């Protein structure tokens, strides 16, 4: 009997974590990593949030990034490089949609492994 109760609790726990993962936006571990790495100064997770002083956001909302790159082969690798090395202002991918001209390199603020983790998470947003 007690064994069944324990089993039920374990199963409930597993289901709970499944639900938590189903909404990637609320992944507190990833949010913390993004915040401590400085990303949230320029990015929001959700589409449609204004930037400072009501301007366009400085960088694209990560839901928009996900929409743009989801399912494209090599997107993880490409975006990890952009996060680490910065984007090229002469071939900006978000020109006119954001107020920032380019993303500065973040390699001083974040390790390659963590950049890859964040990019995988961003690409899983919906
Ligand atoms: C100083 C502001 C700033 C910071 C800090 C910043 N970004 Fe960006 N980010 C931008 C801008 C501006 C763009 C748009 C670049 C473009 O138009 O190509 C961008 C674009 C991106 C893109 C899409 C790149 C593409 O080529 O489409 C990703 C992914 C991204 N940022 C992730 C991150 C992550 C992860 C961090 C934290 C480690 C971060 N950014 C920190 C300003 C910033």
Coordinates of C-alpha atoms and ligand atoms in Angstrom, one line a residue:
X1 CA 0.0 0.0 0.0
X2 CA 2.6 2.6 1.1
X3 CA 4.6 1.4 -1.8
X4 CA 1.8 2.3 -4.2
X5 CA 1.5 5.7 -2.6
X6 CA 5.2 6.3 -3.1
X7 CA 4.9 5.2 -6.7
X8 CA 2.0 7.5 -7.2
X9 CA 4.0 10.4 -5.8
X10 CA 7.0 9.7 -8.0
X11 CA 4.7 9.6 -11.1
X12 CA 3.0 12.8 -10.1
X13 CA 6.4 14.4 -9.7
X14 CA 7.4 13.2 -13.2
X15 CA 4.2 14.5 -14.7
X16 CA 4.7 17.8 -13.0
X17 CA 8.2 18.3 -14.5
X18 CA 6.8 17.3 -17.9
X19 CA 4.3 20.2 -17.6
X20 CA 6.9 22.6 -16.5
X21 CA 9.1 21.8 -19.5
X22 CA 6.1 22.1 -21.9
X23 CA 6.2 25.9 -21.3
X24 CA 9.8 26.7 -22.1
X25 CA 9.2 30.4 -21.4
X26 CA 9.1 29.5 -17.7
X27 CA 12.3 27.5 -17.5
X28 CA 13.8 29.3 -14.5
X29 CA 17.2 27.8 -15.0
X30 CA 17.5 29.2 -18.5
X31 CA 16.0 32.6 -17.5
X32 CA 18.6 32.9 -14.8
X33 CA 21.4 32.0 -17.2
X34 CA 20.1 34.6 -19.7
X35 CA 19.8 37.2 -17.0
X36 CA 23.2 36.7 -15.4
X37 CA 24.8 36.6 -18.9
X38 CA 23.4 40.1 -19.6
X39 CA 21.1 39.0 -22.5
X40 CA 18.0 40.5 -21.0
X41 CA 19.3 44.0 -21.2
X42 CA 18.6 43.9 -24.9
X43 CA 16.2 41.0 -25.4
X44 CA 12.8 39.9 -24.2
X45 CA 11.4 36.4 -24.5
X46 CA 8.0 37.3 -25.7
X47 CA 7.1 39.1 -28.9
X48 CA 5.6 42.6 -28.7
X49 CA 7.4 44.1 -25.7
X50 CA 8.7 47.6 -26.3
X51 CA 12.3 48.6 -25.7
X52 CA 13.5 51.4 -23.5
X53 CA 11.5 54.7 -23.7
X54 CA 8.9 52.9 -25.8
X55 CA 11.3 52.5 -28.7
X56 CA 11.6 49.3 -30.7
X57 CA 13.3 46.7 -28.6
X58 CA 17.1 46.8 -28.8
X59 CA 17.3 43.1 -30.0
X60 CA 14.7 40.8 -31.4
X61 CA 12.3 39.0 -29.0
X62 CA 13.5 35.4 -28.7
X63 CA 10.1 34.1 -29.8
X64 CA 10.7 35.9 -33.1
X65 CA 14.2 34.4 -33.3
X66 CA 12.6 30.9 -32.8
X67 CA 10.0 31.5 -35.5
X68 CA 12.8 32.7 -37.9
X69 CA 15.2 29.8 -37.4
X70 CA 13.2 26.8 -36.1
X71 CA 13.8 23.8 -38.3
X72 CA 16.6 25.4 -40.4
X73 CA 19.5 23.0 -40.6
X74 CA 22.6 24.4 -38.8
X75 CA 20.6 27.1 -36.9
X76 CA 22.0 26.0 -33.5
X77 CA 25.6 26.2 -34.7
X78 CA 25.1 29.5 -36.6
X79 CA 23.3 31.3 -33.7
X80 CA 25.9 30.1 -31.1
X81 CA 28.6 31.7 -33.2
X82 CA 26.6 34.9 -33.5
X83 CA 26.0 35.0 -29.8
X84 CA 29.7 34.5 -29.0
X85 CA 31.2 36.7 -31.7
X86 CA 28.4 39.3 -32.3
X87 CA 26.4 40.0 -35.4
X88 CA 27.6 41.8 -38.5
X89 CA 26.0 45.3 -38.7
X90 CA 26.4 45.3 -42.5
X91 CA 24.3 42.2 -42.9
X92 CA 21.9 42.7 -40.0
X93 CA 19.2 40.1 -39.8
X94 CA 16.8 42.3 -37.9
X95 CA 17.3 45.7 -39.6
X96 CA 14.2 47.9 -39.2
X97 CA 12.6 45.6 -36.7
X98 CA 14.8 46.4 -33.8
X99 CA 16.6 49.5 -32.6
X100 CA 20.0 47.9 -32.1
X101 CA 22.2 47.9 -35.2
X102 CA 24.1 44.8 -34.2
X103 CA 24.7 42.5 -31.3
X104 CA 28.1 43.0 -29.6
X105 CA 30.2 39.8 -28.9
X106 CA 29.1 38.1 -25.7
X107 CA 32.1 35.7 -25.4
X108 CA 33.4 37.5 -22.3
X109 CA 30.1 37.1 -20.5
X110 CA 29.2 33.5 -21.4
X111 CA 31.0 30.2 -22.1
X112 CA 30.5 28.5 -25.5
X113 CA 28.7 25.6 -23.7
X114 CA 26.2 28.0 -22.0
X115 CA 25.7 30.0 -25.2
X116 CA 24.8 26.7 -27.0
X117 CA 22.4 25.8 -24.1
X118 CA 20.7 29.2 -24.4
X119 CA 20.4 29.0 -28.2
X120 CA 18.9 25.5 -28.0
X121 CA 16.4 26.8 -25.5
X122 CA 15.6 29.9 -27.6
X123 CA 15.0 27.7 -30.6
X124 CA 12.5 25.6 -28.6
X125 CA 10.4 28.6 -27.7
X126 CA 6.9 28.9 -29.1
Ligands
LIG1 C1 23.8 45.1 -26.2 C2 22.6 44.4 -26.6 C3 22.5 42.9 -26.7 C4 22.9 42.0 -25.8 C5 23.5 42.2 -24.4 C6 22.6 40.7 -26.4 N1 22.0 40.8 -27.6 FE1 21.4 39.3 -28.8 N2 21.0 40.7 -30.3 C7 21.1 42.1 -30.1 C8 20.7 42.7 -31.4 C9 20.7 44.2 -31.7 C10 20.4 41.7 -32.3 C11 20.0 41.8 -33.8 C12 21.2 41.6 -34.6 C13 21.0 41.6 -36.1 O1 20.1 42.4 -36.5 O2 21.6 40.8 -36.8 C14 20.6 40.4 -31.6 C15 20.3 39.2 -32.1 C16 20.3 38.0 -31.4 C17 20.0 36.7 -31.9 C18 19.6 36.4 -33.4 C19 20.8 36.5 -34.2 C20 20.5 36.4 -35.7 O3 21.5 36.4 -36.5 O4 19.4 36.4 -36.2 C21 20.2 35.8 -30.9 C22 19.9 34.3 -30.9 C23 20.6 36.5 -29.7 N3 20.7 37.8 -30.0 C24 20.9 35.9 -28.5 C25 21.5 36.6 -27.4 C26 22.0 36.0 -26.2 C27 21.9 34.5 -25.9 C28 22.5 37.0 -25.4 C29 23.2 36.8 -24.1 C30 24.4 36.0 -24.0 C31 22.4 38.2 -26.2 N4 21.8 38.0 -27.4 C32 22.8 39.5 -25.7 C33 21.5 42.8 -29.0 C34 22.0 42.2 -27.8

